[in-house]
Structures are given as C-alpha cells and as structure tokens.
PDB file of C-alpha atoms in Angstrom:
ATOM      1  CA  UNK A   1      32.715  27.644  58.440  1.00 37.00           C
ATOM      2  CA  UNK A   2      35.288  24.918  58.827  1.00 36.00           C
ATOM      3  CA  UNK A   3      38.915  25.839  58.560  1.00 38.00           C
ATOM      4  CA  UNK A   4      42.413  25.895  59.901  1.00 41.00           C
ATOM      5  CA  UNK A   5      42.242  28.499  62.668  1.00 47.00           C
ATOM      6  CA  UNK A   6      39.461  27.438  65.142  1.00 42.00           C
ATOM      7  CA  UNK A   7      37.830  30.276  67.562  1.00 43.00           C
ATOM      8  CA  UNK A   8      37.953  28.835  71.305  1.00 38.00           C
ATOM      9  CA  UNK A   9      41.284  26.591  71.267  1.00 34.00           C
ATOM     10  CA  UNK A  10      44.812  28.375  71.793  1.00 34.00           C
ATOM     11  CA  UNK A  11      45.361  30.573  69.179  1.00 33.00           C
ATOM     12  CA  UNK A  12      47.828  29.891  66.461  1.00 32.00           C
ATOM     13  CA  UNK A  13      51.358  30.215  67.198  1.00 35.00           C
ATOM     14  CA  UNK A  14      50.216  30.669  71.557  1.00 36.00           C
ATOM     15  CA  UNK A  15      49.591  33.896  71.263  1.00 43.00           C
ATOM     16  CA  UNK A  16      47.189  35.127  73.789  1.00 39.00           C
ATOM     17  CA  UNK A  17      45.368  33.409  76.283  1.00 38.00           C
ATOM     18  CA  UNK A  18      42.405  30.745  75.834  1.00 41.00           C
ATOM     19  CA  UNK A  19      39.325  31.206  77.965  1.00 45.00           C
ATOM     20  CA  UNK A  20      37.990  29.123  80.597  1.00 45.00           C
ATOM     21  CA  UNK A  21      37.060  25.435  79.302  1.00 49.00           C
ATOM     22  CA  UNK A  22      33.300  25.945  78.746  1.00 52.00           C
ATOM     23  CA  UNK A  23      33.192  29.226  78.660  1.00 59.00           C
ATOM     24  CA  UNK A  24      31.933  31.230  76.074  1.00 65.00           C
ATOM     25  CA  UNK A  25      34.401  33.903  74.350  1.00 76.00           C
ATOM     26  CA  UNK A  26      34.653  37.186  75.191  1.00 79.00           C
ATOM     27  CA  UNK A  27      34.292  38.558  71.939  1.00 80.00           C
ATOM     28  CA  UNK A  28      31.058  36.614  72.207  1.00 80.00           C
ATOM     29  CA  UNK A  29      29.532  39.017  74.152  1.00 79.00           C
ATOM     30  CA  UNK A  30      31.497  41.844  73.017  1.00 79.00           C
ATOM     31  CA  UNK A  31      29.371  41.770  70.312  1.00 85.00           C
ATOM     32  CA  UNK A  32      25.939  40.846  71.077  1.00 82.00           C
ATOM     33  CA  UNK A  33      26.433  44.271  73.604  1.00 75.00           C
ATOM     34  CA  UNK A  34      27.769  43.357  76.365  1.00 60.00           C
ATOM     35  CA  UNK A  35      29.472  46.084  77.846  1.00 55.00           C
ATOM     36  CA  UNK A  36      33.376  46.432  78.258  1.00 56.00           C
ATOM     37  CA  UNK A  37      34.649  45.439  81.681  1.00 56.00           C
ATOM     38  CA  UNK A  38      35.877  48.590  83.066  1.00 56.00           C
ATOM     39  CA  UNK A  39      39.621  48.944  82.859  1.00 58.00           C
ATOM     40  CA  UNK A  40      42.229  51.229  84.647  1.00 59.00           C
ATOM     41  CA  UNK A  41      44.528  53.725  83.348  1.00 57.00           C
ATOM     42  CA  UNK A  42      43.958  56.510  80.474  1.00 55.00           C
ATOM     43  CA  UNK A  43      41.270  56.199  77.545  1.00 54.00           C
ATOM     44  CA  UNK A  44      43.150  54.163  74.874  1.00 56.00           C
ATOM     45  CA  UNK A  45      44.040  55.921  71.421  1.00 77.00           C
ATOM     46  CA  UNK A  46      43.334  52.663  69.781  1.00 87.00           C
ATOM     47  CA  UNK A  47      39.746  52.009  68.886  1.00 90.00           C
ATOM     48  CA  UNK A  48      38.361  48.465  68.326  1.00 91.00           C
ATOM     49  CA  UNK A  49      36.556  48.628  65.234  1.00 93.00           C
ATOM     50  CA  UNK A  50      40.595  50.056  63.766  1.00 94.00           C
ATOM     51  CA  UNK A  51      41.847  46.923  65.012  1.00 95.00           C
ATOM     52  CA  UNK A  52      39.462  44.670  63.771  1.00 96.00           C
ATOM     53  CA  UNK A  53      39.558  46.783  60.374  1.00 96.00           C
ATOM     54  CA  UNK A  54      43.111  46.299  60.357  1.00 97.00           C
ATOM     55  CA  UNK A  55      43.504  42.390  61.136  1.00 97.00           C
ATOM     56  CA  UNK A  56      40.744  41.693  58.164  1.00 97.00           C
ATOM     57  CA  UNK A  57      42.242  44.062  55.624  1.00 97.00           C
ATOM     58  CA  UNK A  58      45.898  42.276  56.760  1.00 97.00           C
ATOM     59  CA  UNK A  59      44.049  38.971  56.179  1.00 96.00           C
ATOM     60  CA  UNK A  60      42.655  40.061  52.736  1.00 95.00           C
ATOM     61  CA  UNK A  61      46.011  41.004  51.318  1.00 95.00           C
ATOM     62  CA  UNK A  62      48.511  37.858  52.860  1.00 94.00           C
ATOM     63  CA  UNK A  63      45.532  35.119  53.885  1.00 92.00           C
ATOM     64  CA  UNK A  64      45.287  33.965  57.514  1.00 93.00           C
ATOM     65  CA  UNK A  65      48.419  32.044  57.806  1.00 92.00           C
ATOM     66  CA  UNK A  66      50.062  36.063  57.989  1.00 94.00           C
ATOM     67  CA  UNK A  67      48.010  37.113  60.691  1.00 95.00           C
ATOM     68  CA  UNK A  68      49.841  37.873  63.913  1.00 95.00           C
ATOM     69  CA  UNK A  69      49.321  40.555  66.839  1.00 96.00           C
ATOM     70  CA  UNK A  70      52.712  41.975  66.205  1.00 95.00           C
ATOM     71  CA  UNK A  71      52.013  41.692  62.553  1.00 96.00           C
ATOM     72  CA  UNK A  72      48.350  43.997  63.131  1.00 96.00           C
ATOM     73  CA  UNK A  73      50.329  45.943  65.925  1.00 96.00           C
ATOM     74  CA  UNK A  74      52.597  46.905  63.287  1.00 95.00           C
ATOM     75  CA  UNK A  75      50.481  47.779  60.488  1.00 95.00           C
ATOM     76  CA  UNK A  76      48.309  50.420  63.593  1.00 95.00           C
ATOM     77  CA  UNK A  77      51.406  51.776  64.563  1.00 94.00           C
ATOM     78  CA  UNK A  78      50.960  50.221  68.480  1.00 94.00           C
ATOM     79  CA  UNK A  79      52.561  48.128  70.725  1.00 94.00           C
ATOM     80  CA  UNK A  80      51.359  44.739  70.902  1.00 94.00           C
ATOM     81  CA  UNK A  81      50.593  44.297  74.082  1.00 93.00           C
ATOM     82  CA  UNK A  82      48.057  47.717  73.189  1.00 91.00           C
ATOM     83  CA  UNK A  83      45.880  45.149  71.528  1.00 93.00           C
ATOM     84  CA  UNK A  84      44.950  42.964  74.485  1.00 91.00           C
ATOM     85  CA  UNK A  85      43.283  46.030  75.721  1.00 89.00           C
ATOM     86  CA  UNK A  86      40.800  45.319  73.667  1.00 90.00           C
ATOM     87  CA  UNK A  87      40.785  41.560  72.584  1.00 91.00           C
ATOM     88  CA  UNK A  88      41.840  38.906  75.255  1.00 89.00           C
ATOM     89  CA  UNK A  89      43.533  37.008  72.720  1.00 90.00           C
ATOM     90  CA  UNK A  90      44.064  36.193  69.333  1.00 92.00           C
ATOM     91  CA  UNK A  91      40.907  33.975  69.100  1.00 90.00           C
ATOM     92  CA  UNK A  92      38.470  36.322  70.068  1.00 92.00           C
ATOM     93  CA  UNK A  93      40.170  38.620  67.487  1.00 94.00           C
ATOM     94  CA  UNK A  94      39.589  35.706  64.681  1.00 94.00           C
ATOM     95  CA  UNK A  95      35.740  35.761  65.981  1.00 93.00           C
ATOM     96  CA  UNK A  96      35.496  39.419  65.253  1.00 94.00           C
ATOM     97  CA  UNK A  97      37.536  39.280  62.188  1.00 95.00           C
ATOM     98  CA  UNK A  98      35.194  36.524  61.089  1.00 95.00           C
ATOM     99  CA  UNK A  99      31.396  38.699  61.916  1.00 94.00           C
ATOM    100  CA  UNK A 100      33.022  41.834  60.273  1.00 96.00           C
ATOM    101  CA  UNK A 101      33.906  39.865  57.081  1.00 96.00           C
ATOM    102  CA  UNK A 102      30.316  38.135  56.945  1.00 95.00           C
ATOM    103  CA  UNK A 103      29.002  41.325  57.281  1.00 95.00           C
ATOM    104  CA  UNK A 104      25.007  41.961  57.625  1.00 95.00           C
ATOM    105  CA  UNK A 105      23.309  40.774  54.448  1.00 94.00           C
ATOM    106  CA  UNK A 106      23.335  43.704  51.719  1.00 93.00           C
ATOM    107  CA  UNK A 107      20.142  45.576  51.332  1.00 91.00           C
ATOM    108  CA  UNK A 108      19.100  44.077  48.256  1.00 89.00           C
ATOM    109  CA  UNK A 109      18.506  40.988  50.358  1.00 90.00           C
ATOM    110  CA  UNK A 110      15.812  42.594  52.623  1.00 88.00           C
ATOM    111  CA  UNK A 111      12.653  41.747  50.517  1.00 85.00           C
ATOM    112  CA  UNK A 112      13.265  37.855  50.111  1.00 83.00           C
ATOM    113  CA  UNK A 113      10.536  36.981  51.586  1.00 77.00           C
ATOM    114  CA  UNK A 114       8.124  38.209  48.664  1.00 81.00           C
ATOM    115  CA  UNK A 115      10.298  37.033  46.130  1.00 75.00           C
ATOM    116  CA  UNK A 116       9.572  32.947  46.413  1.00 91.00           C
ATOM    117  CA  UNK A 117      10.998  30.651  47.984  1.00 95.00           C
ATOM    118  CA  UNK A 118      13.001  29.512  45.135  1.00 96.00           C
ATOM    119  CA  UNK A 119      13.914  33.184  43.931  1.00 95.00           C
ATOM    120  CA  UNK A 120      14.737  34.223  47.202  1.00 95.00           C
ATOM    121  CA  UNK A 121      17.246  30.753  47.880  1.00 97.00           C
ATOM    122  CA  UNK A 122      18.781  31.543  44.599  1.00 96.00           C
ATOM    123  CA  UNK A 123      20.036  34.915  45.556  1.00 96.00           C
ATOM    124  CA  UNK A 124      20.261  34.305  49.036  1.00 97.00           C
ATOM    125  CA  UNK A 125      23.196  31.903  48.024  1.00 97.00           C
ATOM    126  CA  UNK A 126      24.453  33.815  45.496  1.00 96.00           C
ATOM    127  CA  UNK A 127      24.891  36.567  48.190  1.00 96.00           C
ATOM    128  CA  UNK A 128      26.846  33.849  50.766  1.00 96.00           C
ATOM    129  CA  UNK A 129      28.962  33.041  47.690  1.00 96.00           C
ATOM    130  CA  UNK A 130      29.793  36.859  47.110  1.00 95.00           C
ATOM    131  CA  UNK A 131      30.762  37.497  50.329  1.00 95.00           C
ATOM    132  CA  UNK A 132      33.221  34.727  50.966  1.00 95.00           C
ATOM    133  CA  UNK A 133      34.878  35.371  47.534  1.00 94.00           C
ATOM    134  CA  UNK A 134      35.738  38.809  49.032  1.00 95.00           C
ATOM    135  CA  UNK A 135      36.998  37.315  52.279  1.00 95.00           C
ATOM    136  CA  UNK A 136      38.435  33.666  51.142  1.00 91.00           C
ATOM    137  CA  UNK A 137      40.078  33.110  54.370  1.00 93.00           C
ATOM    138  CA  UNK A 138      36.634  33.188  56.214  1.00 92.00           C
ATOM    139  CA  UNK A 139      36.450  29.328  55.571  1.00 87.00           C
ATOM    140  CA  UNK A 140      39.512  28.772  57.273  1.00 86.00           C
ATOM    141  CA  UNK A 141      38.293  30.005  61.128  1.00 87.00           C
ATOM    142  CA  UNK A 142      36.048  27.249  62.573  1.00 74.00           C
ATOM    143  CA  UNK A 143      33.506  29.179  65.080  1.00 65.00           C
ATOM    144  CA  UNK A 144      32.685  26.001  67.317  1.00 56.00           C
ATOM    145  CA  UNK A 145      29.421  25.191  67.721  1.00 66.00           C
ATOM    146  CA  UNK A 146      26.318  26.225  65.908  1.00 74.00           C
ATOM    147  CA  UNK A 147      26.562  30.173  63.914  1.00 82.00           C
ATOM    148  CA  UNK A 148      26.233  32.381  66.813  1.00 84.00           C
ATOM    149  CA  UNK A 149      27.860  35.547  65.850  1.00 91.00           C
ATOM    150  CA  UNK A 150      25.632  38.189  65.038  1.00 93.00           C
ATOM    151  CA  UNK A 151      26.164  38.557  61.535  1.00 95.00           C
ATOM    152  CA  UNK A 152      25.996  35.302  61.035  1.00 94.00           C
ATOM    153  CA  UNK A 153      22.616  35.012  62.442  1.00 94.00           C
ATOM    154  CA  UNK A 154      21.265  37.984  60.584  1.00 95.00           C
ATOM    155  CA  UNK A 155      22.329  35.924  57.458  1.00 96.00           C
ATOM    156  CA  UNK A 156      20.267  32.738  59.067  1.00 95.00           C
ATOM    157  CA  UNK A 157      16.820  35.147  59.800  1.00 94.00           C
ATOM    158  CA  UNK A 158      17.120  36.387  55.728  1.00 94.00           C
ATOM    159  CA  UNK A 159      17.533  32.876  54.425  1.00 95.00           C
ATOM    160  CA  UNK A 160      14.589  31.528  56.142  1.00 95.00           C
ATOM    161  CA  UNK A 161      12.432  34.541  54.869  1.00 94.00           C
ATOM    162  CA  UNK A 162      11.562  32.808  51.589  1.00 95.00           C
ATOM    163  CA  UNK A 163      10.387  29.535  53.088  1.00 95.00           C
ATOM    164  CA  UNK A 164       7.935  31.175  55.078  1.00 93.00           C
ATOM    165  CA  UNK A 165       4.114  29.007  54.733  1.00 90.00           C
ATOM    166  CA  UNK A 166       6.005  25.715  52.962  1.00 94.00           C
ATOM    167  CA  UNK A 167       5.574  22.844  53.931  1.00 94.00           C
ATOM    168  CA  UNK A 168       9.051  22.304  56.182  1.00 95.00           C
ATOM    169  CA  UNK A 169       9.201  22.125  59.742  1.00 96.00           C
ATOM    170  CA  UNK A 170      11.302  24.511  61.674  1.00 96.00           C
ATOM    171  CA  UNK A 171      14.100  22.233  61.891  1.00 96.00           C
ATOM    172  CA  UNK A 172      14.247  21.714  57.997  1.00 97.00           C
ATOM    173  CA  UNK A 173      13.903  25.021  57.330  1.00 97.00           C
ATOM    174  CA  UNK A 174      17.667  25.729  58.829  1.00 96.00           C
ATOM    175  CA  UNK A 175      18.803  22.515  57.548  1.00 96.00           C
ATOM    176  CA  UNK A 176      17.934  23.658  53.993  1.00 97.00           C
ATOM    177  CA  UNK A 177      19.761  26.686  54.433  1.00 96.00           C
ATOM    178  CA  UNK A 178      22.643  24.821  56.206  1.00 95.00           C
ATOM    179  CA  UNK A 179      22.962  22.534  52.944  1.00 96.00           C
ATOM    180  CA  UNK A 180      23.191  26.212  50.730  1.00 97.00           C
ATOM    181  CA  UNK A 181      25.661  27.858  52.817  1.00 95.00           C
ATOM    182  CA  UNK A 182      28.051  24.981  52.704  1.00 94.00           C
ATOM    183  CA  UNK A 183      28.076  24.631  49.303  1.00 96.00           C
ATOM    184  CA  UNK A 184      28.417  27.937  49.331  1.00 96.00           C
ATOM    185  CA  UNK A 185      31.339  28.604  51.131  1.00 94.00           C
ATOM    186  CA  UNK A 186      33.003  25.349  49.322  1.00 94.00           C
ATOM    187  CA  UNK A 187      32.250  26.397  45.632  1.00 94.00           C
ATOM    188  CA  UNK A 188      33.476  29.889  46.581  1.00 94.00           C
ATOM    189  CA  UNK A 189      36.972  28.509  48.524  1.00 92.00           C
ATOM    190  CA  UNK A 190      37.266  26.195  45.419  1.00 91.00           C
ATOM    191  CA  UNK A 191      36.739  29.123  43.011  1.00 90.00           C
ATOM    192  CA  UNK A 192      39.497  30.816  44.928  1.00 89.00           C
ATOM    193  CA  UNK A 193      41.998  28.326  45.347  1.00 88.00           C
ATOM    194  CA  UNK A 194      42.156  26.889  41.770  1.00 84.00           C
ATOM    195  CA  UNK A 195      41.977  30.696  40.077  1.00 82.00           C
ATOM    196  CA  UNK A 196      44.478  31.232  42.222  1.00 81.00           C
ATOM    197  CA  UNK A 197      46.515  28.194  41.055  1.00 79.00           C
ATOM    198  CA  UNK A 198      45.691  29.245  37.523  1.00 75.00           C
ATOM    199  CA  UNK A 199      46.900  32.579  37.681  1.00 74.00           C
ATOM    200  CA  UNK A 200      50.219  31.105  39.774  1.00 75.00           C
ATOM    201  CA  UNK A 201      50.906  28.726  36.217  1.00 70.00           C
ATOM    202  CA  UNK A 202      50.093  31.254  34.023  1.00 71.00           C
ATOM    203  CA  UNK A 203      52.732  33.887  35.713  1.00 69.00           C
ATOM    204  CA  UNK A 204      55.482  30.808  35.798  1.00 68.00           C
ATOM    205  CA  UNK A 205      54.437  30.538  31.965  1.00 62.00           C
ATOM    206  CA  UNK A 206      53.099  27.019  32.459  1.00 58.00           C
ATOM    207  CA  UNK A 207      49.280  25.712  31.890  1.00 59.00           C
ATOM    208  CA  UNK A 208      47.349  22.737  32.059  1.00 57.00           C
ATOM    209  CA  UNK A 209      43.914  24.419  30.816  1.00 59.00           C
ATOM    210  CA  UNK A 210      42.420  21.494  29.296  1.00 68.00           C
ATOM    211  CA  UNK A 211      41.553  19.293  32.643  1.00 72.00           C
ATOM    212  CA  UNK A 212      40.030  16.701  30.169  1.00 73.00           C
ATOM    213  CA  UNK A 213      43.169  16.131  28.115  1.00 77.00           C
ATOM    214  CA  UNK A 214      44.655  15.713  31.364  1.00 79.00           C
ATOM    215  CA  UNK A 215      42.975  13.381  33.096  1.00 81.00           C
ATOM    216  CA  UNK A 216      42.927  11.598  29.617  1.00 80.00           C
ATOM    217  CA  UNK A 217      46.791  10.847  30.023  1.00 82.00           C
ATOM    218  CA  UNK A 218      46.863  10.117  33.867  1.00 85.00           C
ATOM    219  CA  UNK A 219      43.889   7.749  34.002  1.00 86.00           C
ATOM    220  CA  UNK A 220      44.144   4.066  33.166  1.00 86.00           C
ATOM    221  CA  UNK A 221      41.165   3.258  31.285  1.00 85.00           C
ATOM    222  CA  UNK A 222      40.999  -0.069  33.183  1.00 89.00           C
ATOM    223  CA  UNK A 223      41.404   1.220  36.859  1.00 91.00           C
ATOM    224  CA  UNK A 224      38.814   4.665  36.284  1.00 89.00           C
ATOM    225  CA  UNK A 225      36.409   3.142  33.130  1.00 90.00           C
ATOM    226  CA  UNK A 226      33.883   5.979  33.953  1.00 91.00           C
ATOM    227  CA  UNK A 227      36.078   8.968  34.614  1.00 87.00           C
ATOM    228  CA  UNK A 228      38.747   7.663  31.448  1.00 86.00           C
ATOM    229  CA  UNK A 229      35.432   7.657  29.120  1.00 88.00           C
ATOM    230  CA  UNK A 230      33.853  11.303  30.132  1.00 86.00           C
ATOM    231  CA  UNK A 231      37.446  12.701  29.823  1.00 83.00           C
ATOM    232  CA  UNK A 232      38.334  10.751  26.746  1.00 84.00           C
ATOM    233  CA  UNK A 233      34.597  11.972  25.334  1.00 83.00           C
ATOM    234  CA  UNK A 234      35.878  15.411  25.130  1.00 78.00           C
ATOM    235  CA  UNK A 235      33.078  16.594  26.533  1.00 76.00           C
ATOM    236  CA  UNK A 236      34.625  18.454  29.287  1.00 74.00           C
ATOM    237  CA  UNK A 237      35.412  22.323  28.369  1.00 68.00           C
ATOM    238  CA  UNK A 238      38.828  23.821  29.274  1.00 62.00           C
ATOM    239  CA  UNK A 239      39.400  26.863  30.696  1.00 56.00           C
ATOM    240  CA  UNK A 240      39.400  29.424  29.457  1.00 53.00           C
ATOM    241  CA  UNK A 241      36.929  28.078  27.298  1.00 50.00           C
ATOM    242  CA  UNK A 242      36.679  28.826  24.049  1.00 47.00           C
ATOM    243  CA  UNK A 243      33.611  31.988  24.781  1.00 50.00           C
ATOM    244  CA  UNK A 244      37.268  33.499  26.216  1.00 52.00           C
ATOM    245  CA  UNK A 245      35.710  33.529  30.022  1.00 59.00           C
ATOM    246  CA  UNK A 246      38.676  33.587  32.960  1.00 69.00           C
ATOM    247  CA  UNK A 247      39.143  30.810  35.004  1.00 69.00           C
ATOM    248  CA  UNK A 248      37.295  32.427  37.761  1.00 72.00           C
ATOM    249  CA  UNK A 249      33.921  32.756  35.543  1.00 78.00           C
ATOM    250  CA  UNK A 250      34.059  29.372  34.650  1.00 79.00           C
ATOM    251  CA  UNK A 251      33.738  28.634  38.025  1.00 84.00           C
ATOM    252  CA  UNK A 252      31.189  30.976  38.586  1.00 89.00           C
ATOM    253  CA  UNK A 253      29.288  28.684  35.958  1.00 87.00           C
ATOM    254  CA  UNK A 254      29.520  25.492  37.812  1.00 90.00           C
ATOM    255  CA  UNK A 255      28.564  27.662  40.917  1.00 94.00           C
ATOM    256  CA  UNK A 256      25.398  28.398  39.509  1.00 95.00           C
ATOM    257  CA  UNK A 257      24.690  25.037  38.028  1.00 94.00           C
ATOM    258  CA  UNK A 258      25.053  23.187  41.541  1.00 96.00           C
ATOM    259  CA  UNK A 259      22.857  25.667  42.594  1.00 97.00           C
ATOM    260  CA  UNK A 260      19.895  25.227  40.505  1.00 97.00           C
ATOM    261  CA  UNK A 261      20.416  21.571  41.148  1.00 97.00           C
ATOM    262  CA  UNK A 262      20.357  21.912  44.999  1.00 97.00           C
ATOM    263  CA  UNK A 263      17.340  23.987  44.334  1.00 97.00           C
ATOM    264  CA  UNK A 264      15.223  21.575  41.997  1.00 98.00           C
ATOM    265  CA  UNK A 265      15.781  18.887  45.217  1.00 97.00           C
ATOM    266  CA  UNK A 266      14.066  20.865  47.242  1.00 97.00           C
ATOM    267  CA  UNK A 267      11.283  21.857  44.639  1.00 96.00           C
ATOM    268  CA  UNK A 268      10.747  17.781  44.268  1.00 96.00           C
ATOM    269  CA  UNK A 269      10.174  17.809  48.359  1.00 95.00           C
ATOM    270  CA  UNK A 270       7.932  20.578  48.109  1.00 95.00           C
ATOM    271  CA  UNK A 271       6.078  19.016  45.336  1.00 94.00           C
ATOM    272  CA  UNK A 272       5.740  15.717  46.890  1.00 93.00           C
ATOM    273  CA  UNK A 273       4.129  17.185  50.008  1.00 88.00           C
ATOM    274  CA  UNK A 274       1.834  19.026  47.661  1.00 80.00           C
ATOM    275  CA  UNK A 275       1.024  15.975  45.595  1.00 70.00           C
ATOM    276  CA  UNK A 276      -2.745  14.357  46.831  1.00 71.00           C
ATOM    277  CA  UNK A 277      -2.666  11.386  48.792  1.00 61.00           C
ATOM    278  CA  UNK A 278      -4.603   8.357  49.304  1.00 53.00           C
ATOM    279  CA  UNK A 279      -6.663   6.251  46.447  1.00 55.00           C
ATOM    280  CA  UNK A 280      -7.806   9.199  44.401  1.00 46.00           C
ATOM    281  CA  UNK A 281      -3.814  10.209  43.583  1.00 43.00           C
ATOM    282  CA  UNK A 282      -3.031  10.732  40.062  1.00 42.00           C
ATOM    283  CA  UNK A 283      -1.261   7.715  38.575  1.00 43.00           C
ATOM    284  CA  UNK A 284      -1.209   5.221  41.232  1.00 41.00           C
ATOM    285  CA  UNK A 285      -3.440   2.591  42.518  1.00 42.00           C
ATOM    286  CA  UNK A 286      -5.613   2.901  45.246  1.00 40.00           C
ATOM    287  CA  UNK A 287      -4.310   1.423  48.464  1.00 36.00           C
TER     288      UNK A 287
END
C-alpha cells in the first residue's frame, strides 16, 4: 500500500522516535503477540485499542495529513506524552492504524475456496475494494517491505483459497493476488479522489461532467489523433450519466469492468496450461 506516510522512517512532522536501522517495529510485534515490555509506575487509564480507535476514526473524518499525537491526545482527553506509553512513536501508530483499518476479511469471505477460483477472485477483490473505500487514507502509509501485518496476511491466506489445485506455482499464486490488490487499492483511491473532486465542483456550483466534451476542446487532433477521435466519437458517457448514477457508481462500473478483464487474463493462463500439447493438439501442426 504505497503512500505518503511510510511506516519505519521518521514520522511526519519528527514526532516520535524511529527505531533502530534494521530493526523491525515495535508495533510489529505488538501485534503478532508479543508481550508489552514491562513498564514502571501506575496501570495507565488509557487503553491501546482507544488510541488506535481514536487515530483511525481522526483519520477517517480529516485524512492523514491531520493526524498528529497532540491532535489524537486531544480528541482522548490525555496528555501527549500519555501516548508513548503505548506506541514508541508515531510510525508504529500508522502500522496499527493501518491493520485495524484492513481489518480481518468479513465472514462472507470464509468459504472462497468452494466457490471457484474465478468466483472467489471476483469477490475477494471486490472485498479489498470495499474496505479501502471506507478507509481512503490506507493507500497513503507505505508498510516497507512485503504485507506483514496480521490483517494483512489474513487477507493474503483468503485470496489464495480459490486457486487451490490450478495450475500456478506458489509464487504465482501471490503474484496473482498481488496484481488484484493493487488495482484494487488504485481503482478505490481513484474512486475517492475524483468523487471527491466532483462533489468539491458541484458545492462551488461549477461542473465539468462530460470528460469527453472536455478532452474534445483541450486535445489537438494532430498531437493526440487516438485520444481526439474516441473523445470526439462521443462515445465516452458523462457522469452522471444519463441512468442518473452518482459519480461514485460510475466508478464503481469501471471498477468492475477492470476486474473481469484482469480476471479473463488469468482464465487464458489457466486455459493454456489446460490446452493438450504435442502433435495431437487441436488446430496446430504436429511438431
């Protein structure tokens, strides 16, 4: 999940401390169950999971860029300095900001393995897509490294239910569900941002709804021939589009029609693997 705020460097605006170069983050093990070093001093009133709760419901409302410790301090009711009782810095916070907003998969996940492979891709991505339209900012923390968090890797064991007896190795297994969860997280950052811009022109009163008509008049016909002729064609819908859908549910549409096209390449690999081999194949000449 690439983004602005990367887990492991100094957090944004210095706050807190960095760990040891190498090292892995404390929040790391924090939440694979390693247990709290002990610490001096009375019980705290402040529990973690309120923090954490907190910092993502702060980032839901204002985006990442508002996220501070004084600013989640302040919404608890704490000191700041309260808050490095429990997180060593604003990093490891962002790390379990980001496994509490990917969340486990949702029970209606669980049985993707008997669904089909193809079935159970379809709503496997539909389900990464969900979740990071709920949580837009998620794509802006980069987690270095490969998805280790525990969420994270409960999403990874459900997407590779479905492929279970095809004919991909291991490795492209978890590239295929690398490729969905990308385009995942992009169509559903893209869905956000340009609703959002949407809504931002419709509130000043302003709207440029028909993208064709607009790339019509900026595009010289002789510098972008192919782009100038789809958008002169017409044949691109503006949104709303005249069913009345929302921005948003136009973008839903395109969503689901990347999808089904990511999906059909990996139905050709599966059939090609299938297909028989050697001079008896269907269609071809004998070698």
């Amino acid at each position: 999940m690439a983004g602005g705020a990367r887990a492991g460097d100094r957090a944004p605006g210095g706050e807190g401390a960095t760990r040891p170069a190498g090292g892995p983050p404390p929040a790391l093990d924090l939440l694979w169950g390693a247990p709290a070093p002990p610490r001096r001093g009375p019980k705290p009133a402040l529990r973690l999971d309120d923090l954490v709760g907190a910092a993502v419901a702060l980032a839901d409302e204002e985006g990442l860029s508002a996220l501070s410790m004084g600013r989640v301090a302040e919404r608890l009711g704490f000191a700041t300095m309260s808050l490095y009782r429990h997180v060593a810095s604003k990093d490891d916070l962002l790390l379990l900001m980001l496994n509490t907003a990917v969340g486990p998969p949702p029970a209606e996940l669980d049985d993707l393995g008997a669904a089909g492979w193809r079935d159970g891709l379809d709503r496997w991505t539909r389900g990464m897509y969900e979740r990071a339209l709920a949580h837009p900012w998620i794509n802006r923390i980069s987690h270095a490294g490969a998805p280790t968090l525990p969420n994270q890797v409960a999403w990874m064991d459900r997407g590779v239910a479905p492929l279970a007896g095809v004919p991909l190795t291991g490795q492209e297994k978890l590239s295929t569900i690398l490729a969905l969860s990308i385009y995942a997280m992009a169509a559903a950052q893209l869905t956000t941002d340009i609703a959002a811009a949407a809504d931002a022109r419709a509130a000043q009163g302003t709207s440029e709804s028909d993208y064709g008509a607009v790339l019509a008049r900026l595009l010289d016909a002789e510098r972008f021939p192919a782009l100038h002729a789809i958008a002169a064609s017409g044949e691109i819908e503006p949104s709303p589009s005249p069913s009345g859908n929302s921005v948003a549910e136009e973008l839903h549409g395109e969503f689901h029609f990347g999808l089904a096209r990511l999906l059909d390449g990996v139905e050709a690999l599966l059939r090609s693997r299938a297909a028989p081999t050697g001079p008896a194949r269907a269609g071809g000449r004998a070698t």
